[in-house]
PDB file of C-alpha atoms in Angstrom:
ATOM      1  CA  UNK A  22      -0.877  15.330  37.797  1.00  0.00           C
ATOM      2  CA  UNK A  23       0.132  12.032  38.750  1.00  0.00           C
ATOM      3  CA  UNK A  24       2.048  12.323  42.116  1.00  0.00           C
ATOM      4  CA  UNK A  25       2.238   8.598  44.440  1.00  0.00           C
ATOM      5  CA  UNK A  26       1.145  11.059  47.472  1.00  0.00           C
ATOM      6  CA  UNK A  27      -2.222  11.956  46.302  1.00  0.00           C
ATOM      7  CA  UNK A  28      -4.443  10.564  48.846  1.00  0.00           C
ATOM      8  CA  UNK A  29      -7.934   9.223  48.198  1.00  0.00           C
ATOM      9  CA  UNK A  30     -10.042  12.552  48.229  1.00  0.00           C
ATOM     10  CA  UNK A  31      -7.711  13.839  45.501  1.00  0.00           C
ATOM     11  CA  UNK A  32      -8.448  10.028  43.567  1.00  0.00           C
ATOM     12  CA  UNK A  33     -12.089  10.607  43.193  1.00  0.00           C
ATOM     13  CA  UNK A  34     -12.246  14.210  42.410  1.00  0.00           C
ATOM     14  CA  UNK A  35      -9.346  13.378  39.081  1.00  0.00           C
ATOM     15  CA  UNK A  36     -12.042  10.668  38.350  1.00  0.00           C
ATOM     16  CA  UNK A  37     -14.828  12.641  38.497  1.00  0.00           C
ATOM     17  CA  UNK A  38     -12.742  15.089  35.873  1.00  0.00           C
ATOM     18  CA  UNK A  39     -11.741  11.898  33.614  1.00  0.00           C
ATOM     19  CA  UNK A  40     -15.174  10.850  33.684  1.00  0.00           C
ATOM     20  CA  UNK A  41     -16.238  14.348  32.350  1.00  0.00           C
ATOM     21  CA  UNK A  42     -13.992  14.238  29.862  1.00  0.00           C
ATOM     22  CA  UNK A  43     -14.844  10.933  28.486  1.00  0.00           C
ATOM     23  CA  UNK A  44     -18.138  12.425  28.116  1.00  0.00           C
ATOM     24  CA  UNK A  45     -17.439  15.211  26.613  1.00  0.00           C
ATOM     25  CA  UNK A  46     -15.682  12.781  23.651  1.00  0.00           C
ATOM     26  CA  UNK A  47     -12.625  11.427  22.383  1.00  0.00           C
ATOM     27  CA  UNK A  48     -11.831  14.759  21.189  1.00  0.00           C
ATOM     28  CA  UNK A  49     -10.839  16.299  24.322  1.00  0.00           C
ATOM     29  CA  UNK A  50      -9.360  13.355  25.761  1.00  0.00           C
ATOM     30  CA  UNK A  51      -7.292  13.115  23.106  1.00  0.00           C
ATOM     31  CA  UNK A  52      -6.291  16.493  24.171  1.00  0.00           C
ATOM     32  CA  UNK A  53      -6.237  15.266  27.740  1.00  0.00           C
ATOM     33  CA  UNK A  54      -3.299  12.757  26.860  1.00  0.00           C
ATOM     34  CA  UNK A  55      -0.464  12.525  25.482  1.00  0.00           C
ATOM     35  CA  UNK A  56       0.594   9.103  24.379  1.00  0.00           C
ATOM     36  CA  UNK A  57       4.024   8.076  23.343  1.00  0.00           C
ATOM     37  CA  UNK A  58       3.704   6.222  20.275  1.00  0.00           C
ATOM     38  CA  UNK A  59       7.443   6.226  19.724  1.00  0.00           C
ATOM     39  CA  UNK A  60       8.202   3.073  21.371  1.00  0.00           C
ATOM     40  CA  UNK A  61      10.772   5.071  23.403  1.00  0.00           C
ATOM     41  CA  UNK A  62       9.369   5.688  26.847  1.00  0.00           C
ATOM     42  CA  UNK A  63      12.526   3.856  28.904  1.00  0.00           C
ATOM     43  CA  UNK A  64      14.835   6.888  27.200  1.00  0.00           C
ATOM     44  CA  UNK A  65      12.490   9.424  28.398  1.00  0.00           C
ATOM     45  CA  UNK A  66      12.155   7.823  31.938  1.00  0.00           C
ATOM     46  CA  UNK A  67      16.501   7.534  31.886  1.00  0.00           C
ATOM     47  CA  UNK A  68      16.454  10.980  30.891  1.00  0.00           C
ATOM     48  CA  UNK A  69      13.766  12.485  33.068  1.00  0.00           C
ATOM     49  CA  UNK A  70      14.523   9.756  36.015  1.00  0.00           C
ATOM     50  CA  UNK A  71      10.547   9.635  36.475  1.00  0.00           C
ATOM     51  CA  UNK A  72       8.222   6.679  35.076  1.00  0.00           C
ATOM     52  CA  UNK A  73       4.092   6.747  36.054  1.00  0.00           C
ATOM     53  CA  UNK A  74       2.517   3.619  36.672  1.00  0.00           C
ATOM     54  CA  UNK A  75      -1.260   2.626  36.958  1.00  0.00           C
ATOM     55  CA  UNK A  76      -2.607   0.526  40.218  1.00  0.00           C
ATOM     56  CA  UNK A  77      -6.098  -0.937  41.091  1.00  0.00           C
ATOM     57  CA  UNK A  78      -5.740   0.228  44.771  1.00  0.00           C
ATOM     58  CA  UNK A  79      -6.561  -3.830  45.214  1.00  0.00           C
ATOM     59  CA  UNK A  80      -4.025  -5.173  48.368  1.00  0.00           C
ATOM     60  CA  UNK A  81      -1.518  -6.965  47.972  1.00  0.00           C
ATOM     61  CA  UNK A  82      -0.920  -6.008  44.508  1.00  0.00           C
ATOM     62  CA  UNK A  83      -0.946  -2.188  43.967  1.00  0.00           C
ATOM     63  CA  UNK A  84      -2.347   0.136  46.749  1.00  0.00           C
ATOM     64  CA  UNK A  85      -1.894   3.705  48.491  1.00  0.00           C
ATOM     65  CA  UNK A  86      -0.817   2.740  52.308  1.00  0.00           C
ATOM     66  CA  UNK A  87      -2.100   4.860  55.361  1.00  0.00           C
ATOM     67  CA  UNK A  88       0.635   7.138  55.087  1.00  0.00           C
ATOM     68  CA  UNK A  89       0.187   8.192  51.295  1.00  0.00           C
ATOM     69  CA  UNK A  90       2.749   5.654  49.541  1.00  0.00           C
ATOM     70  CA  UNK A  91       2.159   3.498  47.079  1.00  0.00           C
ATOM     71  CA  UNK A  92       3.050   0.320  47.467  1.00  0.00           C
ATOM     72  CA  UNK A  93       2.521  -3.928  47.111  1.00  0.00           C
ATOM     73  CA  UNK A  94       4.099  -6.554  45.361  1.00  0.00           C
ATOM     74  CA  UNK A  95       3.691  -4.642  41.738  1.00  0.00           C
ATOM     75  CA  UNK A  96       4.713  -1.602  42.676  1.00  0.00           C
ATOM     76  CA  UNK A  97       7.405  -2.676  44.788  1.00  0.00           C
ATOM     77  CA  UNK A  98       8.888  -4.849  42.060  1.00  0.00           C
ATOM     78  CA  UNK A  99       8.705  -1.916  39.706  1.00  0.00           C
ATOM     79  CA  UNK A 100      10.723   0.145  41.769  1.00  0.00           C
ATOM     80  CA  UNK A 101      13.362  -2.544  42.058  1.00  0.00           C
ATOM     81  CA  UNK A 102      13.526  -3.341  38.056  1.00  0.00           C
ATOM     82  CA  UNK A 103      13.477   0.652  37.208  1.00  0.00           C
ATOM     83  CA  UNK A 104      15.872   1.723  39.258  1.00  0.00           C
ATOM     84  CA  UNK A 105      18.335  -0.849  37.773  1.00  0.00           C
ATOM     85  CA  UNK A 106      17.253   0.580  34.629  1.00  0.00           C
ATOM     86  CA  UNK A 107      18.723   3.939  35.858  1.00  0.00           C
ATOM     87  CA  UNK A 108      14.911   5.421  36.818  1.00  0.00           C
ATOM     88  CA  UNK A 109      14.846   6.389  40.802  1.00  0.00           C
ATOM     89  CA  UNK A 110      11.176   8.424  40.895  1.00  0.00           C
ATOM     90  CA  UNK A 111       8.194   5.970  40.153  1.00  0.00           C
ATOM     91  CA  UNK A 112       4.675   7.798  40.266  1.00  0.00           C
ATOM     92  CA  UNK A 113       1.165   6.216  40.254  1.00  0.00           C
ATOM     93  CA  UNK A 114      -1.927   7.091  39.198  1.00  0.00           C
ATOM     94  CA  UNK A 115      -4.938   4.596  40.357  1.00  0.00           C
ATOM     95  CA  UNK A 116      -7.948   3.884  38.940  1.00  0.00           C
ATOM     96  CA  UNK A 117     -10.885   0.679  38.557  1.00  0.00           C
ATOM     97  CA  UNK A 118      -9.159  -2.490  37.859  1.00  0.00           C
ATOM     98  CA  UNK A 119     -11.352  -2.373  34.561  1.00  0.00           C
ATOM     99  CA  UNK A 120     -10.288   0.395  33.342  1.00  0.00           C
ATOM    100  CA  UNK A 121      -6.535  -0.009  33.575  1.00  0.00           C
ATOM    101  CA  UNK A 122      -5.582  -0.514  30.136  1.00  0.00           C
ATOM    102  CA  UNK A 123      -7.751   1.654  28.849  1.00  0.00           C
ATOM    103  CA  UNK A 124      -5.909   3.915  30.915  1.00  0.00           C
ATOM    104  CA  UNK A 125      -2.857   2.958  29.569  1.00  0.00           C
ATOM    105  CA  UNK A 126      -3.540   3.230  25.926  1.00  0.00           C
ATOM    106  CA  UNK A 127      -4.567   6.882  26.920  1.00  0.00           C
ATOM    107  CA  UNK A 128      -1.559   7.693  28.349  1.00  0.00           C
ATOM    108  CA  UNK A 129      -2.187   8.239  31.371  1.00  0.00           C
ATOM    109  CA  UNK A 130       0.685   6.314  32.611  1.00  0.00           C
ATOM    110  CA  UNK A 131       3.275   3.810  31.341  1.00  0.00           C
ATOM    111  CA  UNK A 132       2.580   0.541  32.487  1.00  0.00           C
ATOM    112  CA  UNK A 133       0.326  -1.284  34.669  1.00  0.00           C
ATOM    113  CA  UNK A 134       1.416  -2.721  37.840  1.00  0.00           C
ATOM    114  CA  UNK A 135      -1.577  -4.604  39.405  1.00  0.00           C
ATOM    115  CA  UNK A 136      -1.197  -8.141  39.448  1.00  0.00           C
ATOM    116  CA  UNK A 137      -3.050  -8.253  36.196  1.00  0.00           C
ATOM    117  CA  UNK A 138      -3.496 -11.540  35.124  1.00  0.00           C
ATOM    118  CA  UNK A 139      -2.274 -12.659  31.594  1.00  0.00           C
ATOM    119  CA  UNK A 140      -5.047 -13.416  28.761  1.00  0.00           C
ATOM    120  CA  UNK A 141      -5.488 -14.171  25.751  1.00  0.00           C
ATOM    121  CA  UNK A 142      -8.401 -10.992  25.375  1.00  0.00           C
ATOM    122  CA  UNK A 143      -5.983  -8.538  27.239  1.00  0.00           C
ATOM    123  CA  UNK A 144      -3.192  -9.342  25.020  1.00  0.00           C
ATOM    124  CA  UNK A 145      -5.376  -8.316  21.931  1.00  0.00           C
ATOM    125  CA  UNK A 146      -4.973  -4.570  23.606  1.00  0.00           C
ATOM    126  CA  UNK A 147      -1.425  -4.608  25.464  1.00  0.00           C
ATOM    127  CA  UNK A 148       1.487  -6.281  25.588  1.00  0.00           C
ATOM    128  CA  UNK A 149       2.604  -8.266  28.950  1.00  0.00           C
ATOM    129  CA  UNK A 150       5.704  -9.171  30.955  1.00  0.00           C
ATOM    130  CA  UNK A 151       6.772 -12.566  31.320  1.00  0.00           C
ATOM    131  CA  UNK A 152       4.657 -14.024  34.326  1.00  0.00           C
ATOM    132  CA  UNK A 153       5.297 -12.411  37.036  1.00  0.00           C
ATOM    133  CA  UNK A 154       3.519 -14.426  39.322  1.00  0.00           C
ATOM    134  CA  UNK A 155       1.281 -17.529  39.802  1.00  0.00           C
ATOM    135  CA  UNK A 156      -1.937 -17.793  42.640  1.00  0.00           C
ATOM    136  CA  UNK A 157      -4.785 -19.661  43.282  1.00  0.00           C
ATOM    137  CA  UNK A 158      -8.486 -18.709  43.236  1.00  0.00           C
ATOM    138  CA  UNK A 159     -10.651 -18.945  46.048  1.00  0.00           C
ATOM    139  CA  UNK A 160     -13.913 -17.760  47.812  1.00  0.00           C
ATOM    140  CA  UNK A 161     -14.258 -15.820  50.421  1.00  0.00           C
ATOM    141  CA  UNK A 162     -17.616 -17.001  52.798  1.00  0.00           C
ATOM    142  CA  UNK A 163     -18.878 -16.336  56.079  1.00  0.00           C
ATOM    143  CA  UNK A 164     -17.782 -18.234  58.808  1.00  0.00           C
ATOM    144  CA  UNK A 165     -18.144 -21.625  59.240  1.00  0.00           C
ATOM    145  CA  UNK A 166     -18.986 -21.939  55.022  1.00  0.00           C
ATOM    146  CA  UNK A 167     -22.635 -23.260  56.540  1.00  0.00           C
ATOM    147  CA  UNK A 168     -23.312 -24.092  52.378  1.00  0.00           C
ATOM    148  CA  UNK A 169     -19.977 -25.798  51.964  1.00  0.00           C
ATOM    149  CA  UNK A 170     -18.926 -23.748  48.931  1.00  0.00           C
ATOM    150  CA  UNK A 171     -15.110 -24.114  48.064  1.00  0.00           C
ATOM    151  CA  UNK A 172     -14.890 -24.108  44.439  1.00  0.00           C
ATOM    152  CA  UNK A 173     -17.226 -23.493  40.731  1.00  0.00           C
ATOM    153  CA  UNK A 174     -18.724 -27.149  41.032  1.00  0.00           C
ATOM    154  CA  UNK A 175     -19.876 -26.538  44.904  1.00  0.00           C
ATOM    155  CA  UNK A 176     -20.989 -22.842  43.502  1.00  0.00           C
ATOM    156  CA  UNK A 177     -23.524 -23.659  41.125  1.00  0.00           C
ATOM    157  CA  UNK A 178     -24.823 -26.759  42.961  1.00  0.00           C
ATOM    158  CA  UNK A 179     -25.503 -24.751  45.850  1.00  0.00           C
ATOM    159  CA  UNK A 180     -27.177 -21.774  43.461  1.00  0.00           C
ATOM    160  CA  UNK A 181     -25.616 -19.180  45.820  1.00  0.00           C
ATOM    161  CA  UNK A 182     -24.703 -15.698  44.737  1.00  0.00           C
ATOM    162  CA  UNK A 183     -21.334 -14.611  44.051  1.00  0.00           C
ATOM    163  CA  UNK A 184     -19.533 -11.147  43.791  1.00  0.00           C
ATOM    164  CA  UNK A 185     -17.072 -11.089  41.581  1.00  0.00           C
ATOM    165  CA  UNK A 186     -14.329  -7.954  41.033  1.00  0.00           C
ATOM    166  CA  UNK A 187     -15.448  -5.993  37.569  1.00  0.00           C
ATOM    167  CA  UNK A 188     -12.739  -6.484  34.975  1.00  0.00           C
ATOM    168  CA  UNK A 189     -10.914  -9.516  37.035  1.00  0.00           C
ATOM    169  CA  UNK A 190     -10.499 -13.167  35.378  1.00  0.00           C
ATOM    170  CA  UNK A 191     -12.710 -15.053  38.143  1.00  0.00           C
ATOM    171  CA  UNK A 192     -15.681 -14.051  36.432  1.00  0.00           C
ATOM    172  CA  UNK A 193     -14.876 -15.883  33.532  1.00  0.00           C
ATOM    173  CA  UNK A 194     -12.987 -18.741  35.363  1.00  0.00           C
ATOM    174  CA  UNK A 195     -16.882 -18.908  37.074  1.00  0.00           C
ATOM    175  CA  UNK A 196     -18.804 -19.220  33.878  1.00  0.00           C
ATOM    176  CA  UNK A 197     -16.476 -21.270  31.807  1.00  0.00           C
ATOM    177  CA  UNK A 198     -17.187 -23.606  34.815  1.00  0.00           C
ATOM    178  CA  UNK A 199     -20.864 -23.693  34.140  1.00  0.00           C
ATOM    179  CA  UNK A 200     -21.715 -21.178  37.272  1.00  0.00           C
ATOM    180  CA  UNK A 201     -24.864 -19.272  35.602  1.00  0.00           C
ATOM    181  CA  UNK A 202     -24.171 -15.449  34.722  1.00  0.00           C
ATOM    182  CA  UNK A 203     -27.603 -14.849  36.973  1.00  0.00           C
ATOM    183  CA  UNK A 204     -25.877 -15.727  40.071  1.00  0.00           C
ATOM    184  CA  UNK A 205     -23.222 -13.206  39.455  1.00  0.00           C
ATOM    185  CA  UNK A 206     -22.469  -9.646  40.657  1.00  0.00           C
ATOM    186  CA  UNK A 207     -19.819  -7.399  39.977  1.00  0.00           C
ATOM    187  CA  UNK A 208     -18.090  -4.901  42.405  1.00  0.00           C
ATOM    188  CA  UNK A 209     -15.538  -2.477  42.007  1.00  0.00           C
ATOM    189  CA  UNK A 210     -13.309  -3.644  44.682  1.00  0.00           C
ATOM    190  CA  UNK A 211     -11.661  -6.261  47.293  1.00  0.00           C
ATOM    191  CA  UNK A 212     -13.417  -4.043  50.198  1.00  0.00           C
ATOM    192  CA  UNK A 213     -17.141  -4.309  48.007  1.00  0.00           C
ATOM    193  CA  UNK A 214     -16.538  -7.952  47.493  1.00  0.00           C
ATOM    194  CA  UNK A 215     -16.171  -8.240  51.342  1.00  0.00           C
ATOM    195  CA  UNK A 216     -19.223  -5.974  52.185  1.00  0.00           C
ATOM    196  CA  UNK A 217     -21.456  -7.866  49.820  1.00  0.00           C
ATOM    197  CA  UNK A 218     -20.445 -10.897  51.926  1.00  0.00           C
ATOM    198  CA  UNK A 219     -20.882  -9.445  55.327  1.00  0.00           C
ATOM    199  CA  UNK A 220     -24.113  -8.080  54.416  1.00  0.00           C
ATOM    200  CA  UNK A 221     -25.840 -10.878  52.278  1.00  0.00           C
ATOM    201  CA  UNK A 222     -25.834  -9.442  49.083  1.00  0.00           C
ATOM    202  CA  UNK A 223     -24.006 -12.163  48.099  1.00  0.00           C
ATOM    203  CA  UNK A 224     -22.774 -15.608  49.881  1.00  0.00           C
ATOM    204  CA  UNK A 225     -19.350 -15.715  48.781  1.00  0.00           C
ATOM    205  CA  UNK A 226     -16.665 -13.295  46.664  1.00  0.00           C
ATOM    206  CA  UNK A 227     -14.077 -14.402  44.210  1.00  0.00           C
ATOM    207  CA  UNK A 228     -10.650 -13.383  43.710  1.00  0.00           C
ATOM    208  CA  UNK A 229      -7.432 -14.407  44.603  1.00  0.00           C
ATOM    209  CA  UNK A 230      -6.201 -16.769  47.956  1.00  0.00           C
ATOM    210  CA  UNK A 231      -3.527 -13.914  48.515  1.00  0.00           C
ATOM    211  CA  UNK A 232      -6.000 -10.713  47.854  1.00  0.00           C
ATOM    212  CA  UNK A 233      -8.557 -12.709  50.147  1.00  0.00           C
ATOM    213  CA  UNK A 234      -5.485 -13.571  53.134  1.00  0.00           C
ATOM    214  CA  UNK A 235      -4.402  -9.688  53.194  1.00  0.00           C
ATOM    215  CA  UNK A 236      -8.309  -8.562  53.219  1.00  0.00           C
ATOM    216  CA  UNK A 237      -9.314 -10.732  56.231  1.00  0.00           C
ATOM    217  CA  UNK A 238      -6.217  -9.861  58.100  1.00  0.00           C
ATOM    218  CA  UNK A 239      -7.093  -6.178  57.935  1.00  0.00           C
ATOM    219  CA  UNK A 240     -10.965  -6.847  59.215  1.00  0.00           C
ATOM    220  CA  UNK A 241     -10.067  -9.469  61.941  1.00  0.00           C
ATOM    221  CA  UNK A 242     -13.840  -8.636  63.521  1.00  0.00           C
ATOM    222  CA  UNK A 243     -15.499  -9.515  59.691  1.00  0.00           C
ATOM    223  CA  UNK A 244     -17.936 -12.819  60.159  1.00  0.00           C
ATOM    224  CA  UNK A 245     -15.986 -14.129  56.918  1.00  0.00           C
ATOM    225  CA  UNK A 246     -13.049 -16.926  56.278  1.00  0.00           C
ATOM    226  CA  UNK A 247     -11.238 -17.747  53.355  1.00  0.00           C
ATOM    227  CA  UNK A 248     -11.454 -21.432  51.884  1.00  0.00           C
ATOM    228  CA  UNK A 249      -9.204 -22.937  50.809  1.00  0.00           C
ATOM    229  CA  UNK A 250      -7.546 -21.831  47.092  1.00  0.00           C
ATOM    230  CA  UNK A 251      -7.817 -23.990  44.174  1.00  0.00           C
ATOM    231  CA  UNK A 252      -6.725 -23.817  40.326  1.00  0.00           C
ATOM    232  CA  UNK A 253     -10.048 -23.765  38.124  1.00  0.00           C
ATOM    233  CA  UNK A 254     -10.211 -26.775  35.656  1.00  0.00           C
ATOM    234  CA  UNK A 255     -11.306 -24.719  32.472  1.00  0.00           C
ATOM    235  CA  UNK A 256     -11.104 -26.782  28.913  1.00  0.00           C
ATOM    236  CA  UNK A 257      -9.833 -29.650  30.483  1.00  0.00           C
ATOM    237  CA  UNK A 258      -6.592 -27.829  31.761  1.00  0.00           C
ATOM    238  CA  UNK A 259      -5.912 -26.666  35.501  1.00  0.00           C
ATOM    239  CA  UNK A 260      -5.349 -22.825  35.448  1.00  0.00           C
ATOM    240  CA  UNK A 261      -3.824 -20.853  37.994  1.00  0.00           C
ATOM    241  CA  UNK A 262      -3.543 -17.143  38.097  1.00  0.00           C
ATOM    242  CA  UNK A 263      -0.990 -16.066  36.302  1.00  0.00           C
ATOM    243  CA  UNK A 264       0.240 -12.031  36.787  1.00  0.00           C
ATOM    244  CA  UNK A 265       2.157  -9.677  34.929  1.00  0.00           C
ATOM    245  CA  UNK A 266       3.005  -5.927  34.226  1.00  0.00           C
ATOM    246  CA  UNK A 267       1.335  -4.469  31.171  1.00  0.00           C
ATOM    247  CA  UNK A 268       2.756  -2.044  28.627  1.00  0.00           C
ATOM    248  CA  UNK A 269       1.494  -0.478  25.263  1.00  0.00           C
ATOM    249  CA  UNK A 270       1.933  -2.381  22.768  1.00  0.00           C
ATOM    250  CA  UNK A 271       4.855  -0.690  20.690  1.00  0.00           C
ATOM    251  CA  UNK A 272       7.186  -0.782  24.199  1.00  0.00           C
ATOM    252  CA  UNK A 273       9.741  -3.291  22.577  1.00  0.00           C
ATOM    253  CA  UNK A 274      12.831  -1.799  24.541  1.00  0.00           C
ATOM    254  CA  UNK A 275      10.851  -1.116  27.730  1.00  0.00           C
ATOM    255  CA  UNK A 276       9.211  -4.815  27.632  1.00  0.00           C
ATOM    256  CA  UNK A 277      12.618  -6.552  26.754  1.00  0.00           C
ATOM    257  CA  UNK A 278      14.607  -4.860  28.929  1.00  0.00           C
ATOM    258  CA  UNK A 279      11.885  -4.851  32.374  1.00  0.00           C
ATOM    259  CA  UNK A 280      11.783  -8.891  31.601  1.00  0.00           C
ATOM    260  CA  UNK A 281      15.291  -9.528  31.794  1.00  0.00           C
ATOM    261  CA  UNK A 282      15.532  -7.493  35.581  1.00  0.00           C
ATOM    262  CA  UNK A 283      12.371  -9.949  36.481  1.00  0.00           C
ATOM    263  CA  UNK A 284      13.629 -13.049  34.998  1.00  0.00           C
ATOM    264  CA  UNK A 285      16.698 -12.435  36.989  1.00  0.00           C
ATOM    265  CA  UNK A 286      15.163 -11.098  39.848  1.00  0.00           C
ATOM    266  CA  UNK A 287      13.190 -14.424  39.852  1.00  0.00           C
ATOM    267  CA  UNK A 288      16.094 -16.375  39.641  1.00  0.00           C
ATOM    268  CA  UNK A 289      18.255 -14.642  42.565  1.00  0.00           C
ATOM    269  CA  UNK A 290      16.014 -14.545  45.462  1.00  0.00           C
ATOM    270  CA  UNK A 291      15.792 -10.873  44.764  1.00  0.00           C
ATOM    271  CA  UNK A 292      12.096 -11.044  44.046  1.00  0.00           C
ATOM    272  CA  UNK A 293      11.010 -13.567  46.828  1.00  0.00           C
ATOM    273  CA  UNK A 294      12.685 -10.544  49.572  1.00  0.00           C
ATOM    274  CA  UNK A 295      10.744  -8.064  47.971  1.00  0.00           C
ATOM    275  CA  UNK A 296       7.424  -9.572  47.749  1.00  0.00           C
ATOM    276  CA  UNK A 297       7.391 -11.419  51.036  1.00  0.00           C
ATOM    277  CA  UNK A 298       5.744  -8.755  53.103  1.00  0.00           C
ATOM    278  CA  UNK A 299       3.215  -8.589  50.553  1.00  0.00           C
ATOM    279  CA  UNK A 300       1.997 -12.253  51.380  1.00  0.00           C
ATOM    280  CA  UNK A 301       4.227 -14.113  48.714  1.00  0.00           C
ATOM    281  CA  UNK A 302       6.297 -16.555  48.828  1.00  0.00           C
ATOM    282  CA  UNK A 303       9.356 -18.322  46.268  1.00  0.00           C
ATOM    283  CA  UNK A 304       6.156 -21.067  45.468  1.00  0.00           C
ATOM    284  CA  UNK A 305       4.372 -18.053  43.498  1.00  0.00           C
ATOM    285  CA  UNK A 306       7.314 -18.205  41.076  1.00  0.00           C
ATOM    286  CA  UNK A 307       5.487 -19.035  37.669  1.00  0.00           C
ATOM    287  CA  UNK A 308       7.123 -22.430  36.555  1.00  0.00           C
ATOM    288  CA  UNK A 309       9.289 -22.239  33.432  1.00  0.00           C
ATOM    289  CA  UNK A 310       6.842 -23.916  31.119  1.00  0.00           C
ATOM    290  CA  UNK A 311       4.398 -20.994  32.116  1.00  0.00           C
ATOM    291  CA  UNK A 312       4.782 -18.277  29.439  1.00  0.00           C
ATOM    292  CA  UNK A 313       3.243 -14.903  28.136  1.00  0.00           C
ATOM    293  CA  UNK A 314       2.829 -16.549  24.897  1.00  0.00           C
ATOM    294  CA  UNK A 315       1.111 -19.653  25.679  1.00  0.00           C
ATOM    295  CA  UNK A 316      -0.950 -17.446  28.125  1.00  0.00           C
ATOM    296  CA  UNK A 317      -2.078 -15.019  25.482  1.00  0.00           C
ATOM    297  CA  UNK A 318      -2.684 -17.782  22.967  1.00  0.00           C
ATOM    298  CA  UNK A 319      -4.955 -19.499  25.406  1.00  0.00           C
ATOM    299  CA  UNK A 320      -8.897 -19.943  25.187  1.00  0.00           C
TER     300      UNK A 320
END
């Protein structure tokens, strides 16, 4: 049901059938999944040599290319770390960035790889890598940023309007900064957050430096620039974005042994080669004092 070919016409008719079902009630979509609740999915995966993942379709972090792969820095990590772990076939299912763990807790596939960032809300529902990865915030604005807008403070002086991804960690970053919930609106996606800019719906989008870098470079002719990224100042501590691959909670083999590939994936160079087409570089390497549990114990 799952297959990393399925192109985007195939995407919205399976959510138009998930969305049926989660009318219908729990009932059937409890029918609809099966969830592991063994704790053994890395066995099965070994033994079937096939693990599903869930993406955002959000570039650089988890998307379906031109040509029907799936790719970007999560996926593409994935790949690396599973087939270490003796798992060759990785499959991906993709749905709103929102609705990813969800997702996961259903069953619909076995981790999340989408550059999701660690907190302390998401860690009440799923269990995380280590970091996986560390980025800045920043706005996206039309050219010339003719209302000078480059971080919260310049934001809510201004009173402009801001789109923010549904489900992502800016919108929070915003109003823990003070940046009124009225001059917020969410969007589904990268590609809405750049339309509501283009158009006027809003002045500037929120989201990562690297999402916004990859997004301008593929709409060269777009009247938009991206300023310059920053790390939010929330509770009196600078925050950057901090990644990581999410699993059900009860994955203690999977989790345990994923992290160690990473860690030393980090360590080797390995993961700076793999990521570097993706926009990345060896400074997005989370700094040793930057961990999952200080992360999920945050705020």
């Amino acid at each position: 049901m799952t297959d990393a070919d399925w192109n985007r016409r195939d995407f919205f008719r399976r959510t138009a059938i998930f969305g049926a079902a989660a009318l219908a009630g729990p009932a059937l979509l409890a029918a609809c999944s099966k969830v592991n609740n063994g704790g053994d999915t890395l066995s099965q995966a070994q033994k079937s040599g096939t693990i599903k993942i869930g993406i955002a379709g959000e570039q650089p972090y988890g998307y379906t290319d031109k040509t029907g792969k799936v790719t970007g820095e999560a996926p593409e990590v994935a790949r690396a770390i599973f087939k270490k772990l003796g798992v060759n076939n990785v499959q991906a299912q993709q749905t709103s960035f929102d609705g990813l763990i969800q997702g996961l807790n259903a069953g619909q596939y076995d981790m999340v790889a989408a550059g999701m960032d660690i907190t302390a809300k998401r860690c009440q529902s799923a269990t995380f890598s280590v970091p996986d990865y560390t980025a800045l915030v920043a706005f996206l604005v039309p050219k010339g940023n003719p209302q000078g807008v480059v971080d919260f403070d310049t934001a809510k002086a201004k009173g402009v309007k801001l789109a923010v991804e549904s489900g992502a960690i800016e919108s929070d970053y915003a109003t823990q900064s003070g940046v009124p919930a009225s001059q917020l609106t969410s969007f589904e996606s990268p590609d809405e957050l750049l339309s509501a800019v283009t158009t006027g719906r809003a002045y500037a989008a929120i989201l990562t430096d690297i999402s916004f870098k990859t997004l301008v470079k593929q709409n060269p002719t777009a009247a938009v620039e991206v300023a310059p990224g920053f790390m939010p100042t929330i509770n009196g501590k600078k925050q950057g974005e901090t990644g990581g691959f999410v699993f059900r909670k009860n994955e203690t083999d999977l989790v345990g042994k994923f992290n160690d590939q990473l860690t030393a994936m980090h360590k080797s160079g390995e993961w700076a080669q793999i990521v570097a087409p993706f926009g990345f570089t060896s400074s997005n390497i989370p700094a040793a004092d930057v961990t999952t549990a200080s992360l999920c114990a945050a705020g």
